[in-house]
Amino acid sequence: MIEIANVTKVFGQGEAAFRALDGVSVTIDENEFFTLLGPSGCGKTTLLRTIAGFVDPTSGSVKLDGQSLLESPPYKRPVNTVFQSYALFPHMTVAQNIGFGLEMQGKPKSEVQETVAEMLELVRMTPMADRQTGQISGGQQQRVALARALAPRPKVLLLDEPLSALDFKLRKEMQLELKRLQSETGITFIFVTHDQEEALTMSDRIAVMSEGAIRQIGGPRDIYDHPAERFVADFIGDTNFLEVELLRTEGEEGRIRLASGAETTARALSGGVSAGTVTLAVRPEHADLADPAEALLPGTLAEVVYFGTDTHYHVDLEDGTRFVVRQQNTPAQVQRRAAGDRVGVTFAPGVGQVLRD
């Protein structure tokens, strides 16, 4: 549905110039929940605002259904935006807020009423229809903002970190609500966030951004389990990085030698990494503690951090590297470990990922 080709945006001139977007190219499908994920300042909101029409790119093209959007002002684009600040009208009721955009478009009163009723039902706010927006909670205000944006039935809905103002539990609930709304309406959602868990929970595909460029695009599982480079592996979830020697590669698997001298296999990027010293990424939940004499990497337990659902074991390896092992807590678990214990770290062949730096 959306084709973004070689989009660059430079703010300012001369020495003060800042390249917010650097040759970004991506296609977004119809009826897709697509997330732009990255740290603050990576360019994700600039890209979203370029699609909306609030930012004009320095170069490149943005097309919707094959037609350029760049000549159309924001109000003529079949695109709506939900911002961090919901910007609801405090002097209007919930229903009036939802119907405001339709009224501005000159829609018949009967059509406005029918659509408002439909949107209220969609976001589960029908009992609140006659309340002022100041009389409802933050989560309910967010639902009203979504309903208002969905009422004109845009082809694309842009969401700029709309959950950031909500508390933890409510954010969790609204993540599932957003995915449900996208599925039920069939509208393409483009979601901006710096929260990795939000992206993994809701998205069909994720574009990880850094310094104005897209570093990797893929489904949540692909991005998490098969990061293409160190930045992606480091930004998405918790990761252990080890310096290892890549002995050889065969297809998508490589033979590696660890600092301890032990050898195992890991996933390797086809054609992307040469033999020699490389970085290996291992997720904490993919490793286990073991007897140091039998482990791949012996070390000393430095810290034990209890999280309720799981426990994190921080191990200082013999080469000085800190390695974290995450183990799920179970009622039958009786083993107790303490800081200072000699332990070892082990992980199954093939679970690690050899990275491009």
mmCIF file with all atom_site columns, N, CA, C and O in Angstrom, residues 127-156:
data_model
loop_
_atom_site.group_PDB
_atom_site.id
_atom_site.type_symbol
_atom_site.label_atom_id
_atom_site.label_alt_id
_atom_site.label_comp_id
_atom_site.label_asym_id
_atom_site.label_entity_id
_atom_site.label_seq_id
_atom_site.pdbx_PDB_ins_code
_atom_site.Cartn_x
_atom_site.Cartn_y
_atom_site.Cartn_z
_atom_site.occupancy
_atom_site.B_iso_or_equiv
_atom_site.pdbx_formal_charge
_atom_site.auth_seq_id
_atom_site.auth_comp_id
_atom_site.auth_asym_id
_atom_site.auth_atom_id
_atom_site.pdbx_PDB_model_num
ATOM 1   N N  . PRO A 1 127 ? -21.120 3.099  26.664 1.00 0.00 ? 127 PRO A N  1
ATOM 2   C CA . PRO A 1 127 ? -21.708 3.659  27.895 1.00 0.00 ? 127 PRO A CA 1
ATOM 3   C C  . PRO A 1 127 ? -21.173 5.047  28.248 1.00 0.00 ? 127 PRO A C  1
ATOM 4   O O  . PRO A 1 127 ? -21.782 5.756  29.059 1.00 0.00 ? 127 PRO A O  1
ATOM 5   N N  . MET A 1 128 ? -20.045 5.451  27.660 1.00 0.00 ? 128 MET A N  1
ATOM 6   C CA . MET A 1 128 ? -19.414 6.727  27.984 1.00 0.00 ? 128 MET A CA 1
ATOM 7   C C  . MET A 1 128 ? -19.745 7.819  26.960 1.00 0.00 ? 128 MET A C  1
ATOM 8   O O  . MET A 1 128 ? -19.188 8.921  27.031 1.00 0.00 ? 128 MET A O  1
ATOM 9   N N  . ALA A 1 129 ? -20.635 7.543  26.026 1.00 0.00 ? 129 ALA A N  1
ATOM 10  C CA . ALA A 1 129 ? -20.856 8.441  24.892 1.00 0.00 ? 129 ALA A CA 1
ATOM 11  C C  . ALA A 1 129 ? -21.168 9.876  25.292 1.00 0.00 ? 129 ALA A C  1
ATOM 12  O O  . ALA A 1 129 ? -20.720 10.827 24.639 1.00 0.00 ? 129 ALA A O  1
ATOM 13  N N  . ASP A 1 130 ? -21.925 10.080 26.372 1.00 0.00 ? 130 ASP A N  1
ATOM 14  C CA . ASP A 1 130 ? -22.375 11.428 26.741 1.00 0.00 ? 130 ASP A CA 1
ATOM 15  C C  . ASP A 1 130 ? -21.513 12.083 27.817 1.00 0.00 ? 130 ASP A C  1
ATOM 16  O O  . ASP A 1 130 ? -21.843 13.164 28.300 1.00 0.00 ? 130 ASP A O  1
ATOM 17  N N  . ARG A 1 131 ? -20.401 11.471 28.167 1.00 0.00 ? 131 ARG A N  1
ATOM 18  C CA . ARG A 1 131 ? -19.521 12.068 29.166 1.00 0.00 ? 131 ARG A CA 1
ATOM 19  C C  . ARG A 1 131 ? -18.559 13.074 28.525 1.00 0.00 ? 131 ARG A C  1
ATOM 20  O O  . ARG A 1 131 ? -18.167 12.930 27.373 1.00 0.00 ? 131 ARG A O  1
ATOM 21  N N  . GLN A 1 132 ? -18.172 14.079 29.309 1.00 0.00 ? 132 GLN A N  1
ATOM 22  C CA . GLN A 1 132 ? -17.120 14.981 28.874 1.00 0.00 ? 132 GLN A CA 1
ATOM 23  C C  . GLN A 1 132 ? -15.788 14.232 28.922 1.00 0.00 ? 132 GLN A C  1
ATOM 24  O O  . GLN A 1 132 ? -15.598 13.323 29.748 1.00 0.00 ? 132 GLN A O  1
ATOM 25  N N  . THR A 1 133 ? -14.858 14.618 28.057 1.00 0.00 ? 133 THR A N  1
ATOM 26  C CA . THR A 1 133 ? -13.589 13.888 27.998 1.00 0.00 ? 133 THR A CA 1
ATOM 27  C C  . THR A 1 133 ? -12.767 14.062 29.275 1.00 0.00 ? 133 THR A C  1
ATOM 28  O O  . THR A 1 133 ? -11.899 13.236 29.560 1.00 0.00 ? 133 THR A O  1
ATOM 29  N N  . GLY A 1 134 ? -13.031 15.117 30.042 1.00 0.00 ? 134 GLY A N  1
ATOM 30  C CA . GLY A 1 134 ? -12.329 15.307 31.309 1.00 0.00 ? 134 GLY A CA 1
ATOM 31  C C  . GLY A 1 134 ? -12.845 14.406 32.408 1.00 0.00 ? 134 GLY A C  1
ATOM 32  O O  . GLY A 1 134 ? -12.260 14.352 33.490 1.00 0.00 ? 134 GLY A O  1
ATOM 33  N N  . GLN A 1 135 ? -13.950 13.707 32.139 1.00 0.00 ? 135 GLN A N  1
ATOM 34  C CA . GLN A 1 135 ? -14.561 12.830 33.136 1.00 0.00 ? 135 GLN A CA 1
ATOM 35  C C  . GLN A 1 135 ? -14.214 11.366 32.924 1.00 0.00 ? 135 GLN A C  1
ATOM 36  O O  . GLN A 1 135 ? -14.776 10.497 33.584 1.00 0.00 ? 135 GLN A O  1
ATOM 37  N N  . ILE A 1 136 ? -13.292 11.085 31.997 1.00 0.00 ? 136 ILE A N  1
ATOM 38  C CA . ILE A 1 136 ? -12.922 9.694  31.723 1.00 0.00 ? 136 ILE A CA 1
ATOM 39  C C  . ILE A 1 136 ? -11.417 9.526  31.947 1.00 0.00 ? 136 ILE A C  1
ATOM 40  O O  . ILE A 1 136 ? -10.661 10.497 32.007 1.00 0.00 ? 136 ILE A O  1
ATOM 41  N N  . SER A 1 137 ? -10.988 8.286  32.066 1.00 0.00 ? 137 SER A N  1
ATOM 42  C CA . SER A 1 137 ? -9.589  7.984  32.382 1.00 0.00 ? 137 SER A CA 1
ATOM 43  C C  . SER A 1 137 ? -8.684  8.178  31.166 1.00 0.00 ? 137 SER A C  1
ATOM 44  O O  . SER A 1 137 ? -9.155  8.333  30.028 1.00 0.00 ? 137 SER A O  1
ATOM 45  N N  . GLY A 1 138 ? -7.366  8.100  31.412 1.00 0.00 ? 138 GLY A N  1
ATOM 46  C CA . GLY A 1 138 ? -6.411  8.241  30.324 1.00 0.00 ? 138 GLY A CA 1
ATOM 47  C C  . GLY A 1 138 ? -6.559  7.159  29.268 1.00 0.00 ? 138 GLY A C  1
ATOM 48  O O  . GLY A 1 138 ? -6.468  7.418  28.066 1.00 0.00 ? 138 GLY A O  1
ATOM 49  N N  . GLY A 1 139 ? -6.786  5.922  29.717 1.00 0.00 ? 139 GLY A N  1
ATOM 50  C CA . GLY A 1 139 ? -6.983  4.842  28.766 1.00 0.00 ? 139 GLY A CA 1
ATOM 51  C C  . GLY A 1 139 ? -8.232  5.025  27.931 1.00 0.00 ? 139 GLY A C  1
ATOM 52  O O  . GLY A 1 139 ? -8.248  4.727  26.728 1.00 0.00 ? 139 GLY A O  1
ATOM 53  N N  . GLN A 1 140 ? -9.302  5.525  28.561 1.00 0.00 ? 140 GLN A N  1
ATOM 54  C CA . GLN A 1 140 ? -10.536 5.790  27.821 1.00 0.00 ? 140 GLN A CA 1
ATOM 55  C C  . GLN A 1 140 ? -10.354 6.952  26.851 1.00 0.00 ? 140 GLN A C  1
ATOM 56  O O  . GLN A 1 140 ? -10.893 6.925  25.735 1.00 0.00 ? 140 GLN A O  1
ATOM 57  N N  . GLN A 1 141 ? -9.595  7.972  27.244 1.00 0.00 ? 141 GLN A N  1
ATOM 58  C CA . GLN A 1 141 ? -9.300  9.070  26.330 1.00 0.00 ? 141 GLN A CA 1
ATOM 59  C C  . GLN A 1 141 ? -8.542  8.566  25.103 1.00 0.00 ? 141 GLN A C  1
ATOM 60  O O  . GLN A 1 141 ? -8.784  9.012  23.980 1.00 0.00 ? 141 GLN A O  1
ATOM 61  N N  . GLN A 1 142 ? -7.636  7.627  25.334 1.00 0.00 ? 142 GLN A N  1
ATOM 62  C CA . GLN A 1 142 ? -6.890  7.077  24.215 1.00 0.00 ? 142 GLN A CA 1
ATOM 63  C C  . GLN A 1 142 ? -7.808  6.338  23.244 1.00 0.00 ? 142 GLN A C  1
ATOM 64  O O  . GLN A 1 142 ? -7.661  6.433  22.032 1.00 0.00 ? 142 GLN A O  1
ATOM 65  N N  . ARG A 1 143 ? -8.800  5.634  23.782 1.00 0.00 ? 143 ARG A N  1
ATOM 66  C CA . ARG A 1 143 ? -9.770  4.947  22.926 1.00 0.00 ? 143 ARG A CA 1
ATOM 67  C C  . ARG A 1 143 ? -10.586 5.947  22.108 1.00 0.00 ? 143 ARG A C  1
ATOM 68  O O  . ARG A 1 143 ? -10.890 5.706  20.931 1.00 0.00 ? 143 ARG A O  1
ATOM 69  N N  . VAL A 1 144 ? -10.954 7.076  22.738 1.00 0.00 ? 144 VAL A N  1
ATOM 70  C CA . VAL A 1 144 ? -11.720 8.101  22.021 1.00 0.00 ? 144 VAL A CA 1
ATOM 71  C C  . VAL A 1 144 ? -10.881 8.686  20.884 1.00 0.00 ? 144 VAL A C  1
ATOM 72  O O  . VAL A 1 144 ? -11.375 8.898  19.772 1.00 0.00 ? 144 VAL A O  1
ATOM 73  N N  . ALA A 1 145 ? -9.601  8.951  21.158 1.00 0.00 ? 145 ALA A N  1
ATOM 74  C CA . ALA A 1 145 ? -8.724  9.475  20.113 1.00 0.00 ? 145 ALA A CA 1
ATOM 75  C C  . ALA A 1 145 ? -8.606  8.491  18.957 1.00 0.00 ? 145 ALA A C  1
ATOM 76  O O  . ALA A 1 145 ? -8.597  8.887  17.781 1.00 0.00 ? 145 ALA A O  1
ATOM 77  N N  . LEU A 1 146 ? -8.516  7.207  19.260 1.00 0.00 ? 146 LEU A N  1
ATOM 78  C CA . LEU A 1 146 ? -8.470  6.196  18.208 1.00 0.00 ? 146 LEU A CA 1
ATOM 79  C C  . LEU A 1 146 ? -9.768  6.167  17.405 1.00 0.00 ? 146 LEU A C  1
ATOM 80  O O  . LEU A 1 146 ? -9.751  6.099  16.172 1.00 0.00 ? 146 LEU A O  1
ATOM 81  N N  . ALA A 1 147 ? -10.886 6.214  18.114 1.00 0.00 ? 147 ALA A N  1
ATOM 82  C CA . ALA A 1 147 ? -12.182 6.188  17.430 1.00 0.00 ? 147 ALA A CA 1
ATOM 83  C C  . ALA A 1 147 ? -12.342 7.397  16.516 1.00 0.00 ? 147 ALA A C  1
ATOM 84  O O  . ALA A 1 147 ? -12.851 7.283  15.391 1.00 0.00 ? 147 ALA A O  1
ATOM 85  N N  . ARG A 1 148 ? -11.913 8.573  16.986 1.00 0.00 ? 148 ARG A N  1
ATOM 86  C CA . ARG A 1 148 ? -12.005 9.786  16.165 1.00 0.00 ? 148 ARG A CA 1
ATOM 87  C C  . ARG A 1 148 ? -11.158 9.655  14.894 1.00 0.00 ? 148 ARG A C  1
ATOM 88  O O  . ARG A 1 148 ? -11.565 10.075 13.811 1.00 0.00 ? 148 ARG A O  1
ATOM 89  N N  . ALA A 1 149 ? -9.975  9.059  15.037 1.00 0.00 ? 149 ALA A N  1
ATOM 90  C CA . ALA A 1 149 ? -9.094  8.893  13.881 1.00 0.00 ? 149 ALA A CA 1
ATOM 91  C C  . ALA A 1 149 ? -9.611  7.832  12.916 1.00 0.00 ? 149 ALA A C  1
ATOM 92  O O  . ALA A 1 149 ? -9.402  7.927  11.705 1.00 0.00 ? 149 ALA A O  1
ATOM 93  N N  . LEU A 1 150 ? -10.308 6.823  13.447 1.00 0.00 ? 150 LEU A N  1
ATOM 94  C CA . LEU A 1 150 ? -10.817 5.744  12.611 1.00 0.00 ? 150 LEU A CA 1
ATOM 95  C C  . LEU A 1 150 ? -12.145 6.090  11.936 1.00 0.00 ? 150 LEU A C  1
ATOM 96  O O  . LEU A 1 150 ? -12.497 5.490  10.914 1.00 0.00 ? 150 LEU A O  1
ATOM 97  N N  . ALA A 1 151 ? -12.890 7.041  12.496 1.00 0.00 ? 151 ALA A N  1
ATOM 98  C CA . ALA A 1 151 ? -14.239 7.350  12.006 1.00 0.00 ? 151 ALA A CA 1
ATOM 99  C C  . ALA A 1 151 ? -14.289 7.693  10.515 1.00 0.00 ? 151 ALA A C  1
ATOM 100 O O  . ALA A 1 151 ? -15.190 7.225  9.813  1.00 0.00 ? 151 ALA A O  1
ATOM 101 N N  . PRO A 1 152 ? -13.347 8.483  9.974  1.00 0.00 ? 152 PRO A N  1
ATOM 102 C CA . PRO A 1 152 ? -13.401 8.788  8.531  1.00 0.00 ? 152 PRO A CA 1
ATOM 103 C C  . PRO A 1 152 ? -12.947 7.625  7.653  1.00 0.00 ? 152 PRO A C  1
ATOM 104 O O  . PRO A 1 152 ? -12.890 7.772  6.431  1.00 0.00 ? 152 PRO A O  1
ATOM 105 N N  . ARG A 1 153 ? -12.607 6.506  8.260  1.00 0.00 ? 153 ARG A N  1
ATOM 106 C CA . ARG A 1 153 ? -12.140 5.307  7.569  1.00 0.00 ? 153 ARG A CA 1
ATOM 107 C C  . ARG A 1 153 ? -10.943 5.607  6.656  1.00 0.00 ? 153 ARG A C  1
ATOM 108 O O  . ARG A 1 153 ? -11.009 5.437  5.435  1.00 0.00 ? 153 ARG A O  1
ATOM 109 N N  . PRO A 1 154 ? -9.845  6.039  7.242  1.00 0.00 ? 154 PRO A N  1
ATOM 110 C CA . PRO A 1 154 ? -8.646  6.306  6.442  1.00 0.00 ? 154 PRO A CA 1
ATOM 111 C C  . PRO A 1 154 ? -8.057  4.999  5.913  1.00 0.00 ? 154 PRO A C  1
ATOM 112 O O  . PRO A 1 154 ? -8.314  3.924  6.451  1.00 0.00 ? 154 PRO A O  1
ATOM 113 N N  . LYS A 1 155 ? -7.281  5.095  4.860  1.00 0.00 ? 155 LYS A N  1
ATOM 114 C CA . LYS A 1 155 ? -6.591  3.914  4.357  1.00 0.00 ? 155 LYS A CA 1
ATOM 115 C C  . LYS A 1 155 ? -5.429  3.530  5.271  1.00 0.00 ? 155 LYS A C  1
ATOM 116 O O  . LYS A 1 155 ? -5.062  2.357  5.358  1.00 0.00 ? 155 LYS A O  1
ATOM 117 N N  . VAL A 1 156 ? -4.848  4.551  5.916  1.00 0.00 ? 156 VAL A N  1
ATOM 118 C CA . VAL A 1 156 ? -3.686  4.322  6.782  1.00 0.00 ? 156 VAL A CA 1
ATOM 119 C C  . VAL A 1 156 ? -3.874  5.100  8.075  1.00 0.00 ? 156 VAL A C  1
ATOM 120 O O  . VAL A 1 156 ? -4.279  6.271  8.045  1.00 0.00 ? 156 VAL A O  1
#
